[in-house]
Amino acid sequence: MRQASITIHKAALQHNLQRVKQLAPKAKTICMVKANAYGLGVENAIHALDQADAFGVACLQEALEIRATGNHKPITLIEGVFSETELLTAIKEKCECIIHHRQQLDWLLHHKTAYQNAGLKVWIKLNSGMNRLGFKVPEIINVIHQLKDENFHCVLAMHFANADVPEHPMNQQQIDQLLHVKAVCEPIEVSCCNSAAIYNYPELHFDYVRPGIMLYGASPFDDRSAKDLGLQTTMTFTAGVMAINRIKAGEKVGYGSRFIAEKDISIAVVSIGYGDGYPRAYQVPVFVAINGQRFAHAGRVSMDMMTIDITGYEDQIHPGTSVELWGEHISVDEVAAANGTIGYELLCRLTERPKRIIQD
Ligand SMILES: Cc1ncc(COP(=O)(O)O)c(C=O)c1O
């Protein structure tokens, strides 16, 4: 059978959640499990994250996947609902909604009694400069006052555009606006910290923190590794050697014939490719690990296969040998950097093809 699998380390996920709680002991933790829990599989993640106070997802469909597992923890829809019908389902399934534009506000007011009877809080999104979703100051103050007058339990929500770059001037501008709205609308609960902000802004943890990437053991920072942040690897992505070929100096490997052997070498063909979500577009050498030893790619990654140079290790590597694409020895952040992207994207891009295996 084709070897390509993703082992999910449940204990590591739990460790990373404890790390959040250690960093933000007073805040409730909304574990972000959108995009199939950053590729880990939402069911795997929510099962491991049983100490979460709540879950955060992008849309109702993702919330329904959680409810389908029988999980009844609070859920926040961080983009709110996309229609009035969705709002009715959100109420029935006890999902708290973000309000980021007037139409959502109208729907909410229209179904005020049902929403409130379900015991749901309403999250109001501040657009403090990210300019994706939310009400700007001063409109948000009117919206919050209106909702408070209607007896809604309100949470003021904001998202940083540059939480990973503490010296970025935008951060203070966003914080100033948040603190202004908070002061004018007191008493009000507040939430603004993603993973990077949990590390960089301990004074802004407030009532709820919203970690995503740090739970999954990758770093939100370019210049600090997950290990340095006290996080554990939650995923080991592996495949198997399918064939080993001897290549003569001057021979080429793979699509585009971009790799040309400078001397006689041995190539291992590994059963993984972009059809599994492994990235193709690397700019600098990318490595995999076999028994903890690093080996470089040789030639382009194709849909189902990749090729690596194993010269000198022919006696240790055979068809069936396991190859780590990322995990304990090669971080997803390293592979992402070599591909000009971030760990988030590689995790979310994993396809259904590699089987997920849960390890306690
Ligand atoms: C509104 C919101 N909060 C929190 C998060 C989690 O961010 P991170 O994965 O950087 O911790 C996200 C992720 O994109 C988000 O959109």
XYZ file of C-alpha atoms and ligand atoms in Angstrom:
376
model
C 0.000 0.000 0.000
C 1.123 3.541 -0.747
C 2.698 4.974 2.381
C 1.600 8.551 3.080
C 0.279 9.436 6.476
C -0.133 12.161 9.030
C 0.261 11.133 12.645
C -1.486 13.496 15.033
C 0.092 13.654 18.474
C -2.784 14.187 20.872
C -0.543 14.773 23.896
C 1.327 17.512 22.019
C -1.927 19.320 21.192
C -2.865 19.127 24.844
C 0.573 20.409 25.843
C 0.212 23.381 23.491
C -3.210 24.211 24.914
C -1.704 24.134 28.401
C 0.988 26.512 27.104
C -1.789 28.946 26.090
C -3.360 28.642 29.520
C 0.010 29.209 31.169
C 0.563 32.370 29.103
C -3.013 33.646 29.503
C -4.198 32.197 32.814
C -7.076 34.602 33.332
C -8.585 34.474 29.847
C -10.881 31.822 28.448
C -9.387 29.927 25.503
C -11.249 29.780 22.228
C -9.367 27.158 20.241
C -9.460 28.027 16.559
C -10.335 24.881 14.619
C -11.297 26.425 11.296
C -10.020 25.013 7.999
C -10.333 21.470 9.312
C -8.328 22.434 12.409
C -5.450 23.734 10.295
C -5.303 20.433 8.419
C -5.215 18.105 11.437
C -8.847 17.106 11.055
C -11.474 18.849 13.138
C -12.679 15.720 14.882
C -9.135 14.793 15.923
C -8.491 18.293 17.184
C -11.645 18.820 19.226
C -11.261 15.405 20.767
C -7.717 16.254 21.902
C -8.612 19.810 22.919
C -11.144 18.765 25.529
C -9.791 21.431 27.902
C -10.767 24.221 25.473
C -13.342 26.668 26.804
C -14.823 27.116 23.325
C -14.061 26.623 19.632
C -13.738 29.222 16.898
C -14.619 28.536 13.256
C -14.979 30.623 10.118
C -18.477 29.581 9.147
C -21.597 27.690 10.124
C -20.673 24.648 8.035
C -17.542 24.175 10.139
C -19.571 24.585 13.338
C -22.040 21.919 12.187
C -19.131 19.509 11.676
C -18.280 19.993 15.353
C -21.879 19.531 16.479
C -22.141 16.382 14.310
C -19.553 14.776 16.595
C -21.848 15.366 19.575
C -19.647 18.141 20.998
C -21.648 20.818 22.834
C -18.933 23.317 23.755
C -19.567 26.963 22.896
C -18.673 27.868 19.316
C -18.009 31.322 17.884
C -18.537 31.962 14.172
C -15.746 34.463 13.630
C -17.215 35.735 10.370
C -20.786 35.464 11.601
C -23.594 34.154 9.415
C -23.941 34.652 5.677
C -27.766 34.687 5.602
C -30.810 35.012 7.851
C -31.499 31.286 7.429
C -28.003 30.543 8.700
C -28.721 32.662 11.749
C -31.690 30.456 12.619
C -29.499 27.354 12.371
C -26.768 29.059 14.397
C -29.292 29.772 17.154
C -30.620 26.204 17.073
C -27.065 24.825 17.269
C -26.049 27.344 19.930
C -23.327 29.090 17.938
C -22.356 32.632 18.905
C -22.109 35.035 16.006
C -19.837 37.884 15.115
C -21.580 40.931 13.712
C -19.377 42.763 11.246
C -21.873 44.581 9.036
C -25.325 46.182 9.189
C -27.220 43.369 7.510
C -26.070 40.867 10.138
C -27.169 43.362 12.793
C -30.657 43.593 11.235
C -30.981 39.792 11.127
C -29.903 39.578 14.758
C -32.353 42.224 15.922
C -35.086 40.469 13.975
C -34.385 37.212 15.865
C -33.442 38.845 19.130
C -35.656 36.775 21.403
C -34.609 33.405 20.008
C -30.922 34.410 20.126
C -31.116 35.629 23.690
C -33.212 32.680 24.856
C -30.466 30.399 23.559
C -28.112 32.160 26.014
C -25.782 33.339 23.253
C -23.398 36.289 23.431
C -22.964 38.533 20.415
C -19.496 39.415 19.203
C -19.044 42.807 17.581
C -16.091 43.193 15.275
C -13.992 46.334 15.338
C -12.258 47.303 12.119
C -9.220 49.017 13.591
C -7.141 49.085 10.436
C -7.004 45.569 9.030
C -9.816 46.669 6.717
C -11.294 43.275 6.134
C -14.288 42.924 8.441
C -15.878 45.086 11.088
C -17.347 48.427 12.041
C -15.052 51.393 12.330
C -14.969 53.866 15.209
C -17.329 55.614 15.908
C -19.990 53.433 14.217
C -19.115 50.460 16.388
C -19.898 52.451 19.510
C -23.432 53.084 18.272
C -23.842 49.415 17.352
C -22.691 48.262 20.780
C -24.893 50.774 22.580
C -27.857 49.669 20.505
C -27.204 45.993 21.289
C -26.690 46.690 24.975
C -29.947 48.650 25.059
C -31.587 45.533 23.604
C -30.078 43.506 26.469
C -27.552 41.568 24.415
C -24.436 40.262 26.155
C -21.712 41.851 24.009
C -18.094 40.904 23.320
C -15.862 43.424 21.558
C -13.611 41.601 19.073
C -10.580 42.786 17.150
C -7.883 41.130 15.042
C -4.299 42.376 14.672
C -2.789 42.807 11.227
C 0.798 42.643 12.526
C 0.778 40.915 15.903
C 3.875 38.962 14.833
C 5.873 42.187 14.362
C 5.743 43.992 17.737
C 7.548 47.088 16.475
C 5.017 47.636 13.675
C 3.364 51.057 14.138
C -0.070 49.680 13.167
C -0.214 47.691 16.398
C -0.421 50.729 18.663
C -2.998 52.351 16.392
C -5.167 49.243 16.618
C -4.699 48.979 20.392
C -5.602 52.660 20.901
C -8.864 52.190 19.028
C -9.717 49.007 20.913
C -9.056 50.610 24.302
C -11.086 53.668 23.334
C -14.126 51.571 22.323
C -13.723 49.405 25.424
C -13.618 52.482 27.685
C -16.678 54.065 26.075
C -18.685 50.819 26.121
C -17.797 49.494 29.597
C -18.766 47.067 30.939
C -17.939 44.862 27.949
C -15.977 41.676 27.391
C -13.051 41.891 24.977
C -11.064 39.513 22.737
C -8.164 40.470 20.477
C -5.312 37.967 20.793
C -4.349 35.343 18.242
C -1.230 33.220 18.840
C 1.303 35.967 18.116
C -0.553 38.465 20.302
C -0.829 35.935 23.130
C 2.993 35.969 23.221
C 3.558 39.642 22.464
C 0.722 41.362 24.338
C 0.118 39.745 27.740
C -1.596 42.943 28.891
C -4.229 42.495 26.138
C -5.416 38.966 26.865
C -8.671 40.322 28.346
C -11.590 37.855 28.524
C -10.950 35.472 25.625
C -7.809 34.543 23.674
C -8.103 32.921 20.237
C -5.054 30.705 19.577
C -4.752 28.854 16.300
C -1.336 28.081 14.896
C 0.396 27.704 18.275
C -1.998 24.894 19.228
C -0.835 23.004 16.180
C 2.841 23.364 17.081
C 3.929 25.832 14.407
C 5.300 29.306 14.974
C 3.433 32.533 14.198
C 6.816 34.308 13.977
C 9.444 34.368 11.232
C 12.305 34.594 13.703
C 11.224 32.370 16.622
C 10.844 28.632 16.273
C 7.955 26.666 17.726
C 10.465 24.912 19.993
C 11.722 28.256 21.331
C 8.106 29.174 22.073
C 7.674 26.053 24.213
C 5.431 24.319 21.676
C 5.450 20.680 20.690
C 5.092 19.154 17.228
C 1.513 17.947 16.805
C 1.886 16.375 13.390
C 4.354 14.002 11.755
C 3.901 13.877 8.001
C 5.549 10.802 6.499
C 5.742 8.834 3.288
C 7.654 5.788 2.107
C 10.512 5.148 -0.284
C 9.074 3.476 -3.407
C 12.189 2.937 -5.491
C 15.899 3.672 -5.511
C 17.680 4.550 -8.734
C 21.322 4.969 -9.576
C 21.817 8.111 -11.701
C 24.953 8.806 -13.715
C 26.694 12.180 -13.774
C 24.939 14.424 -16.308
C 21.588 12.593 -16.111
C 18.476 14.547 -15.234
C 15.639 13.903 -12.759
C 11.957 14.823 -12.846
C 9.702 17.287 -14.675
C 11.467 20.087 -16.466
C 14.747 18.145 -16.121
C 15.859 20.849 -13.732
C 18.008 18.610 -11.589
C 21.203 17.459 -13.303
C 23.469 15.057 -11.392
C 26.972 16.485 -11.012
C 28.361 13.025 -10.220
C 27.027 9.494 -9.982
C 24.370 9.534 -7.266
C 21.493 7.545 -5.800
C 17.962 8.869 -5.867
C 15.130 7.644 -3.643
C 11.636 8.083 -5.047
C 9.210 8.899 -2.216
C 5.439 8.396 -2.356
C 4.338 11.949 -1.704
C 3.528 14.928 -3.895
C 1.464 18.041 -4.274
C -1.616 15.814 -4.612
C -1.142 15.185 -0.901
C -0.587 18.856 -0.120
C 3.208 18.775 -0.109
C 4.372 22.047 -1.730
C 6.074 22.137 -5.101
C 7.342 25.682 -5.448
C 10.505 25.680 -3.418
C 13.085 28.415 -3.955
C 15.915 27.100 -1.797
C 16.818 23.476 -1.073
C 14.190 21.609 0.918
C 15.035 18.709 3.131
C 13.312 15.611 4.386
C 14.548 13.370 7.216
C 15.224 9.661 7.328
C 16.151 8.276 10.749
C 16.838 11.843 11.833
C 19.334 12.433 8.975
C 18.551 15.251 6.509
C 18.357 14.639 2.747
C 17.790 17.248 0.033
C 15.234 17.145 -2.767
C 16.646 16.319 -6.187
C 14.261 17.510 -8.901
C 10.744 18.855 -8.902
C 8.004 17.540 -6.651
C 5.295 15.970 -8.799
C 1.675 15.084 -7.994
C 2.330 11.737 -6.318
C 6.100 11.488 -5.966
C 9.217 13.329 -5.005
C 12.867 12.449 -5.448
C 15.664 12.860 -2.920
C 19.406 12.416 -3.062
C 20.446 9.603 -0.710
C 23.985 9.116 -2.016
C 26.200 7.479 0.620
C 23.260 6.020 2.545
C 22.254 3.278 0.115
C 22.859 0.568 2.702
C 20.425 2.184 5.165
C 17.588 3.228 2.850
C 15.385 0.757 0.999
C 11.931 0.593 -0.563
C 9.538 0.932 2.389
C 11.873 3.123 4.484
C 9.900 5.873 6.197
C 10.619 9.479 5.205
C 9.653 12.421 7.433
C 8.414 15.376 5.386
C 7.828 17.450 8.495
C 7.633 16.582 12.136
C 10.261 16.215 14.838
C 13.376 16.791 12.688
C 12.085 19.068 9.921
C 9.621 21.726 11.035
C 6.657 22.694 8.879
C 7.921 26.266 9.279
C 11.230 25.299 7.635
C 9.474 23.700 4.656
C 7.142 26.706 4.425
C 10.036 29.198 4.444
C 11.780 27.298 1.643
C 8.554 27.583 -0.366
C 8.098 31.282 0.278
C 5.068 30.783 2.483
C 3.982 30.209 6.086
C 3.310 27.059 8.089
C -0.384 27.988 8.213
C -0.741 27.562 4.457
C 1.025 24.213 4.287
C -1.088 22.790 7.107
C -4.349 24.030 5.594
C -3.394 22.759 2.141
C -2.988 19.135 3.219
C -5.400 17.011 1.269
C -7.543 14.104 2.415
C -5.200 11.654 0.671
C -2.660 11.035 3.452
C -4.437 9.034 6.112
C -4.642 10.600 9.573
C -3.505 8.444 12.474
C -4.136 9.544 16.045
C -1.493 8.808 18.613
C -2.295 9.262 22.303
C -10.298 36.291 13.947
C -9.200 35.303 14.186
N -8.803 35.051 15.446
C -7.813 34.180 15.715
C -7.168 33.499 14.703
C -6.050 32.539 15.028
O -4.845 33.046 14.552
P -3.473 32.284 14.766
O -3.579 31.008 14.011
O -2.445 33.204 14.191
O -3.330 32.059 16.236
C -7.544 33.734 13.380
C -6.859 33.033 12.287
O -6.739 33.434 11.182
C -8.587 34.654 13.118
O -8.991 34.916 11.859
